[in-house]
Amino acid sequence: MSVNGAPVPASGTRAAGVRTAAGGGTARGYAPGRTLPLRVEFVRQFRRRRTMAMFGLLLALPWVLVVAFQFGPAPGRGGGGLRISDLATQGGLNFAAFVLSVSASFLLAVAVALFCGDTVASEASWSSLRYLLAAPVPRDRLLRQKLIVAMAYSATAVTVLPLMALLAGTVAFGWHDIQVPGTGETIPAADVLPRFAVVVGYALVSQLVVASLAFLLSVGTDSPLGAVGGAVGLVIVSTILQAVEALGSVREFLPTFWNTAWLDALSPDPDYSGMIKGVAVSVTYAVILVAFAFRRFRAKDVVS
Amino acid sequence: MTLRGGRRTFAAAVALALVVAGGLAWSLWPSEPRVRGQDVAVSVMDGPAGDQRVTLDATFFPPASGGKAPAVLLAHGFGGSKDDLRDEAARLAGRGYAVLTWSARGFGRSTGEIALNSPDYEVKDVRALVDWLARRPDVRLDASGDPRVGIAGGSYGGAIALMAAAYDDRIDAIVPQITWYDLADALFPESTGQGPEHGVFKKMWAGLFFSAGGSALSGAAAGGPAALAGGAPGSTRPNADQGAGGSTDTSTGTSTGTADGPAKDGKTGDGTGGKMGGGTGDGSGTSGRAQCGRFRPEICDMYLTVAETGRATPEAVKLLRASSPVSVPGRIRIPTLLIQGQRDSLFPLAHADANARAIAATGAPVEMAWISGGHDGGGSEADDEWVEERTAAWLDRWLKDSPVPGVRAGRTSAGVEGFTVSRDGGRDPGTRRSVVVHAAAPSYAGLAGASRTEVPIAGPVQPIANPPGGSPASVSVVPGLSSLLGGASASAGVSVDIPGQAAVFESAPLTKPVHVTGSPSVKIKVYGTGEVTLFAKLYDASGGRLAVLPSSLVSPLRVTASESGAETTVTLPAIDRRFDAGHRLRLVVATTDMGYATPSAPAAYRVGLAGGAVSLPVDASLVTPATGPAWWTWAAPLAAIVVAAGLLLAGRRRTVPDGGGEPDGVPLRITGLTKRYRNGEKAVDGLSFHVEKGQVLGLLGPNGAGKTTTMRMMMGLIHPDEGEIRIFGRRVVPGAPVLSRLGSFVEGPGFLPHLTGRANLELYWQATGRPAEDAHMEEALEIAGLGAALERAVRTYSQGMRQRLAIAQAMLGLPDLLVLDEPTNGLDPPQIAEMRAVLKAYAEGGRTVIVSSHLLGEVEQTCTHVVVMRRGRLVFQGPVGDLLATRSPSGGPGPRLEDVFLDLIGESR
């Protein structure tokens, strides 16, 4: 306490007395709709080390891969190998497609799970959640604002990786038409650029399941690692299950089954049917999981 | 909570694992008991005079449905045996058929010699099998001795289906797959219509075909019946000959040279392999016969002759045609589903086309399907399933559902009715494996197509040479190679043309795509002298990649060249392929092909175009079923939104958000407040008290008395089970706006460790959404007294620093009601003294402070009033002085609060 602590509240007394008379049920200037502005939540999350580390990793990964390709032996020309990895050095677009293909299934899922799974659980683990709720930030609003910010960070992560890969690949390998894996056909860069936007958009949507599951777990636990790990665990289990062919068409409803469907957008005849199914599955799971998260948080006793 | 949350997570994980395990078990569990086949040996008299006895090794699968069921004969491919068909037979039996599979004579454990589906041998065998079926009690009969029976089979088995249908009127429906119309034409094709006598010998296929049947020589020595017992060939596909796989190791086991005469030891009902192991032979031993394996000698002799010369003799053509549907025009008059492979250089689509026309001409119902595979492999698994399903559906339609066999009500035309083509449907997005779509048309237009499109091609007259010895040769397809490589690589077949041996003619890039279904044709001119053997093929060429030879098929032709140019019309192989816009048609005419016998004499000719266009057959009526988004792609998200709305609306608590109630001046009024733990024990039990303005209230009680729980309920963090809390007259619910008049510090500080102390307070205030000038930030910071440490990250703070920062945060905005839980924990004595002064001064202006503590001295020195709790219940409420007075013992030195307290909570010494 300050040495001259006593007079301080006294000076505020008069002001408080005035306010109490006029304020009635709420403090002056308080409105539920103005609590926890998005800007504040962005700042609260931005300076965290895990945010910085994740973005640093996503921005550095394309360059690491560029260096790796420079060191590796040049892919044999004319060989039968027309896998997406063999074509990565054909140009910026090819490289970006390669980077997306190797990271979409796991790295981006981890990034999304991190941003969405950590958001509420970490507040609970720091005990700051109860002070926000007592401020008071209404529960639905707190969850909504946190969801928006977490999704925005996730979207930035999913977008920033292919864009940086495009930049790194173009710098390292030049700007060329994209060469399609398998057949080796080429598609003009100008044609494929809008499709590339579709690909990134699809990658975003396909991560919605991970995001919403992580968010639901985040609401239910005060261990951020548990929420992130749980969501990543779902990705792993789902990926394993989709390898079990005996499950037949049931696998179409696994959350990760359509994660690679965006490859169809980069073929000479783009086929969007798989992506449509993927979006449908993803949105379905996400909507229900998020609804559960809100329902659960409303009724929850916050004791952390 | 951590523990409870962890337990909940664990429970969720267990539930997920159970669901997964259940799903796996459900999908992997055998859905129905396997139908068991009964091995039987059927003794048959066949031969031209019906005097040669063979024993056929067969397996009967009784219908799973019981009762009298229609029968199906399943025939295996060349080089295979009845064992290949066990699975399919079991499935058909499960579908309600009596199924009989048998090893054809000369194969498996059946005795006898291969006669290539001759009417005198194999066809008579089938007649005997039909007789056998007619005697079964569980087979439905159309008439005495006439069972309701169909035949299905691939390749060799498909041909026996056709031949049996021609020679036995009791057969009611057939499904021949990837089989021949004219065996002579299959082995000696010619694409300008001159017939097999002038055909080009398909030497590699012929070699494989005959070696598959003739390989018994080595097998007999090494294996015998024991080798066969465990040696079921791996493939379960009914539509592929074992011979196609070059599986020359299919040791047929029994000794070679089984005699022409009746086998003396063959007895009905005795089908054990042991009996056959010592097959007697009274005619074996000539040097020529050693190469014949299990072939009939006349077949063997024919092959030895043609293989040597590369020319079909009239006798050979006659013999081969005797085993071919071409020899029985008009005699197949029953419903026929023809399934032919698009990748089949042995029995190309033209054979099925000829069969279809011949059968449809009798008025019988015929349908045609072109599947993705064939003898060259490359078929998709999905197509295999589709073939089996179509086969079963065809049998259902004509054996089960039809009241009178073989007649369709209301039949008007004599054409081939249904036509289905398997086309590449891209890749499955989930598995990345290729998908087949089935384009269908109501009628089959034939290889000429429903209409034709002319595409101009151009190129100069080019000299080409036949290399000495016919080598090196162009490569289109290597028979059996696809099977050796596992079939997967076959789809990317490599076609090689040798420079100098091939003339090339190209079209301009196509302006719009053309989907060719049928046999294209082209007119060429050949300049030179003598008889010329040529191979014509039509590539799909596009920039940037290797030209593709559709289905790897070529058309061999023989022309008698002249110096002025002999003109001839070449029928190119039947294909189904889309030539995309921008691609070119490339016609290549080569002198050699590895799969065929070509002249060994060196020669040179010139080849040019006559007419300058390729005529392409098109069938626009083939429609791929719309593969629009599945219904669930829009239904599932909509349903999810409905479910989500339901979840949220049903989860809404029925309380007025504002808590209701008229505002009044009482800072805190608690009535009948009760909160139970999960185990039912009450943490707060019927608690009621109120606090007036200006009071500093001490909330006193031992650990576990319910102080903190009460404070949490004041903050709206936990829901009371009963009773209510009102702050300034408003009921407290989670997020109630009146909480904005409450400042709180409960159960320790809560800060973002990565931010500085100042940033934490500023962001907290911003999170309340209230004007910055109302925060009284500097005054609060002065109370915290952190000095320069304010600019450090909170994670570097000591416990006491965090405590002071948290109290400052509680005082931000100078709330009318301040609730502090153990505020002096972690403070040193001077700080505690200061704290007391601050709290007293804070309450003097009409504001209210509630301080919880288990330290008596603390309460005594700070508070004006006190509430004492014990095990969730109120035990005292009133001014501190009253508390002392009520318990004042008479004449004593004055009560000590500690004694009073201990007395109150029932632990007096």
Short mmCIF file of C-alpha atoms in Angstrom, two decimals, chain A residues 1-6 8-13 15-17 19-20 23-32 34-37 39-40 43-45 47-49 123 126-140 183-185 217 220-222 234 237 241-242 244-247 250-253 257-258 260-261 263-264 269 271 273-274 276-277 280-281 283-284 287-288 291-292 294-296 298-304, chain B residues 1-2 5 8 20 23-24 26-28 427-433 544-545 580 583 627 629-630 632-633 636-637 640-641 643-644 646-648 650-653 663 675 693 712 715-719 730 734-742 744-755 759 763-764 766-771 773-774 776 779 782-785 795 804 809 813-816 827 831 834-835 838 841-842 845-847:
data_model
loop_
_atom_site.label_atom_id
_atom_site.label_comp_id
_atom_site.label_asym_id
_atom_site.label_seq_id
_atom_site.Cartn_x
_atom_site.Cartn_y
_atom_site.Cartn_z
CA MET A 1 0.00 0.00 0.00
CA SER A 2 1.18 3.45 -0.63
CA VAL A 3 2.24 5.43 2.32
CA ASN A 4 -0.39 7.99 1.70
CA GLY A 5 -2.97 5.43 0.83
CA ALA A 6 -5.63 6.69 3.17
CA VAL A 8 -6.82 8.31 -1.92
CA PRO A 9 -10.16 6.59 -1.50
CA ALA A 10 -11.41 9.57 0.42
CA SER A 11 -10.94 11.73 -2.61
CA GLY A 12 -12.93 9.27 -4.61
CA THR A 13 -15.70 9.13 -2.11
CA ALA A 15 -17.48 10.95 -6.89
CA ALA A 16 -18.76 7.57 -5.84
CA GLY A 17 -21.57 9.10 -3.88
CA ARG A 19 -22.55 7.99 -9.10
CA THR A 20 -24.48 5.76 -6.77
CA GLY A 23 -26.48 4.88 -11.46
CA GLY A 24 -29.18 2.65 -10.02
CA GLY A 25 -28.59 -0.94 -11.09
CA THR A 26 -25.35 -0.47 -12.94
CA ALA A 27 -22.16 1.50 -12.67
CA ARG A 28 -21.97 4.57 -14.85
CA GLY A 29 -20.88 3.86 -18.38
CA TYR A 30 -21.36 0.13 -18.15
CA ALA A 31 -23.10 -1.58 -21.06
CA PRO A 32 -22.94 -5.34 -21.63
CA ARG A 34 -19.31 -2.87 -24.86
CA THR A 35 -17.48 -5.35 -22.70
CA LEU A 36 -14.37 -7.18 -23.86
CA PRO A 37 -13.94 -5.41 -27.20
CA ARG A 39 -9.29 -5.17 -29.93
CA VAL A 40 -8.65 -5.81 -26.25
CA VAL A 43 -3.95 -7.50 -27.61
CA ARG A 44 -4.37 -9.84 -24.65
CA GLN A 45 -3.59 -12.82 -26.87
CA ARG A 47 1.83 -10.75 -26.84
CA ARG A 48 1.82 -14.35 -25.71
CA ARG A 49 4.86 -16.40 -26.43
CA GLU A 123 -7.74 -17.76 -18.71
CA TRP A 126 -4.49 -17.97 -14.80
CA SER A 127 -7.64 -17.32 -12.72
CA SER A 128 -8.25 -14.23 -14.82
CA LEU A 129 -11.45 -15.78 -16.17
CA ARG A 130 -13.36 -15.12 -12.95
CA TYR A 131 -12.43 -11.45 -12.88
CA LEU A 132 -13.56 -11.03 -16.49
CA LEU A 133 -16.86 -12.70 -15.68
CA ALA A 134 -17.30 -10.55 -12.57
CA ALA A 135 -16.41 -7.37 -14.45
CA PRO A 136 -18.99 -8.42 -15.68
CA VAL A 137 -18.51 -9.66 -19.23
CA PRO A 138 -21.67 -11.67 -19.99
CA ARG A 139 -20.79 -15.31 -20.55
CA ASP A 140 -22.14 -15.61 -24.08
CA THR A 183 0.09 -36.52 -65.07
CA GLY A 184 2.63 -33.73 -65.20
CA GLU A 185 0.28 -31.45 -67.08
CA LEU A 217 -12.64 -28.72 -24.69
CA GLY A 220 -14.69 -27.59 -20.25
CA THR A 221 -11.24 -27.75 -18.75
CA ASP A 222 -8.79 -25.39 -17.15
CA LEU A 234 -9.06 -36.33 -32.51
CA VAL A 237 -7.64 -40.92 -34.28
CA LEU A 241 -9.65 -44.57 -38.74
CA GLN A 242 -9.87 -43.30 -42.28
CA VAL A 244 -9.42 -48.61 -42.21
CA GLU A 245 -11.03 -49.42 -45.50
CA ALA A 246 -13.40 -51.88 -43.89
CA LEU A 247 -15.33 -48.90 -42.57
CA VAL A 250 -18.76 -44.42 -42.97
CA ARG A 251 -15.34 -42.84 -43.32
CA GLU A 252 -16.81 -40.04 -45.39
CA PHE A 253 -18.16 -38.64 -42.16
CA PHE A 257 -11.56 -37.57 -44.37
CA TRP A 258 -11.86 -34.73 -46.86
CA THR A 260 -6.90 -33.45 -48.87
CA ALA A 261 -9.82 -32.81 -51.21
CA LEU A 263 -5.87 -31.29 -54.35
CA ASP A 264 -8.77 -31.71 -56.79
CA ASP A 269 -10.31 -30.38 -64.56
CA ASP A 271 -13.56 -31.19 -59.27
CA SER A 273 -17.55 -32.27 -55.26
CA GLY A 274 -15.14 -33.61 -52.65
CA ILE A 276 -18.26 -29.51 -51.06
CA LYS A 277 -18.66 -32.67 -49.03
CA ALA A 280 -20.54 -29.90 -45.32
CA VAL A 281 -18.94 -32.33 -42.88
CA VAL A 283 -19.54 -27.11 -40.91
CA THR A 284 -21.85 -29.73 -39.46
CA VAL A 287 -21.80 -25.82 -35.59
CA ILE A 288 -22.81 -28.56 -33.16
CA ALA A 291 -23.31 -24.89 -29.72
CA PHE A 292 -22.28 -27.40 -27.08
CA PHE A 294 -21.91 -22.18 -25.45
CA ARG A 295 -24.47 -24.34 -23.72
CA ARG A 296 -21.90 -25.78 -21.43
CA ARG A 298 -23.62 -20.89 -19.68
CA ALA A 299 -24.46 -23.45 -17.06
CA LYS A 300 -20.94 -23.97 -15.80
CA ASP A 301 -19.86 -23.13 -12.25
CA VAL A 302 -16.59 -21.28 -12.67
CA VAL A 303 -14.51 -22.45 -9.76
CA SER A 304 -11.02 -22.15 -11.13
CA MET B 1 -12.15 -28.72 -10.80
CA THR B 2 -8.98 -29.81 -12.40
CA GLY B 5 -12.44 -31.79 -15.51
CA ARG B 8 -14.72 -35.76 -17.54
CA VAL B 20 -14.70 -46.44 -32.34
CA GLY B 23 -17.90 -49.16 -35.19
CA LEU B 24 -14.96 -51.33 -36.09
CA TRP B 26 -19.79 -53.65 -36.52
CA SER B 27 -18.12 -53.24 -39.85
CA LEU B 28 -15.61 -56.06 -39.52
CA ARG B 427 -10.14 -39.70 -57.78
CA ASP B 428 -11.92 -40.21 -54.55
CA PRO B 429 -11.04 -37.16 -52.48
CA GLY B 430 -10.71 -39.17 -49.33
CA THR B 431 -8.77 -42.20 -50.43
CA ARG B 432 -7.09 -40.63 -53.47
CA ARG B 433 -7.95 -43.78 -55.37
CA GLY B 544 3.48 -31.45 -72.29
CA ARG B 545 2.98 -35.15 -71.76
CA ASP B 580 -10.20 -33.14 -74.74
CA HIS B 583 -5.58 -32.39 -77.77
CA THR B 627 -22.79 -36.91 -59.41
CA PRO B 629 -23.54 -33.23 -54.16
CA ALA B 630 -24.97 -35.99 -52.06
CA TRP B 632 -26.41 -34.83 -46.97
CA THR B 633 -24.03 -32.12 -48.13
CA ALA B 636 -26.24 -32.15 -42.64
CA PRO B 637 -25.24 -28.50 -42.05
CA ALA B 640 -26.62 -29.16 -37.44
CA ILE B 641 -27.87 -25.58 -37.28
CA VAL B 643 -29.65 -29.00 -33.45
CA ALA B 644 -27.39 -26.16 -32.38
CA GLY B 646 -32.12 -26.39 -30.01
CA LEU B 647 -29.11 -26.87 -27.76
CA LEU B 648 -28.78 -23.16 -27.13
CA ALA B 650 -33.01 -25.44 -24.36
CA GLY B 651 -29.93 -24.52 -22.35
CA ARG B 652 -31.19 -21.05 -21.59
CA ARG B 653 -31.84 -20.49 -17.90
CA PRO B 663 -32.96 -0.98 -6.96
CA LYS B 675 -25.13 -24.53 -2.60
CA LYS B 693 -23.91 1.03 3.47
CA ARG B 712 -18.19 -16.73 -5.76
CA MET B 715 -19.75 -12.62 -8.32
CA GLY B 716 -22.10 -14.74 -10.40
CA LEU B 717 -19.46 -17.39 -10.98
CA ILE B 718 -21.44 -20.28 -9.55
CA HIS B 719 -25.16 -20.83 -9.56
CA ARG B 730 -30.77 -6.53 -8.07
CA PRO B 734 -24.04 -14.72 -14.15
CA GLY B 735 -23.15 -11.54 -15.93
CA ALA B 736 -25.79 -9.42 -14.20
CA PRO B 737 -25.09 -5.74 -14.99
CA VAL B 738 -25.23 -4.83 -11.32
CA LEU B 739 -21.95 -6.71 -10.92
CA SER B 740 -20.38 -3.63 -12.47
CA ARG B 741 -20.84 -1.99 -9.05
CA LEU B 742 -18.93 -4.81 -7.39
CA SER B 744 -13.80 -8.30 -6.14
CA PHE B 745 -10.71 -10.18 -5.16
CA VAL B 746 -11.45 -13.80 -4.47
CA GLU B 747 -9.13 -16.75 -4.01
CA GLY B 748 -5.98 -15.21 -5.28
CA PRO B 749 -5.03 -12.88 -8.12
CA GLY B 750 -5.69 -13.62 -11.77
CA PHE B 751 -3.45 -11.92 -14.28
CA LEU B 752 -2.05 -12.59 -17.71
CA PRO B 753 1.52 -13.49 -16.80
CA HIS B 754 3.04 -12.27 -20.07
CA LEU B 755 1.75 -8.71 -19.65
CA ALA B 759 -1.06 -3.45 -19.02
CA LEU B 763 -6.72 -4.18 -20.36
CA TYR B 764 -8.94 -5.30 -17.52
CA GLN B 766 -10.95 -1.84 -21.13
CA ALA B 767 -12.59 -5.24 -20.93
CA THR B 768 -15.31 -3.76 -18.70
CA GLY B 769 -16.11 -1.40 -21.54
CA ARG B 770 -16.42 1.55 -19.21
CA PRO B 771 -14.92 5.01 -19.84
CA GLU B 773 -11.67 8.32 -16.87
CA ASP B 774 -13.91 6.36 -14.47
CA HIS B 776 -9.24 6.09 -11.23
CA GLU B 779 -5.30 6.07 -7.40
CA GLU B 782 -0.94 4.13 -5.80
CA ILE B 783 -2.67 1.62 -3.54
CA ALA B 784 -0.80 -1.20 -5.22
CA GLY B 785 2.42 0.70 -4.56
CA ARG B 795 5.20 -13.50 -14.12
CA ARG B 804 -1.52 -5.87 -4.05
CA GLN B 809 -7.71 -4.16 -9.75
CA GLY B 813 -13.56 2.34 -10.80
CA LEU B 814 -14.07 2.68 -7.05
CA PRO B 815 -16.93 0.16 -6.84
CA ASP B 816 -19.73 0.69 -4.35
CA LEU B 827 1.49 -9.07 3.08
CA GLN B 831 1.47 -3.46 4.60
CA GLU B 834 -1.81 0.19 5.74
CA MET B 835 -4.39 -2.13 4.25
CA VAL B 838 -7.27 1.90 3.27
CA ALA B 841 -11.22 4.99 4.65
CA TYR B 842 -12.87 3.32 1.64
CA GLY B 845 -17.68 7.59 2.10
CA GLY B 846 -20.77 5.42 2.09
CA ARG B 847 -19.26 2.51 0.26
#
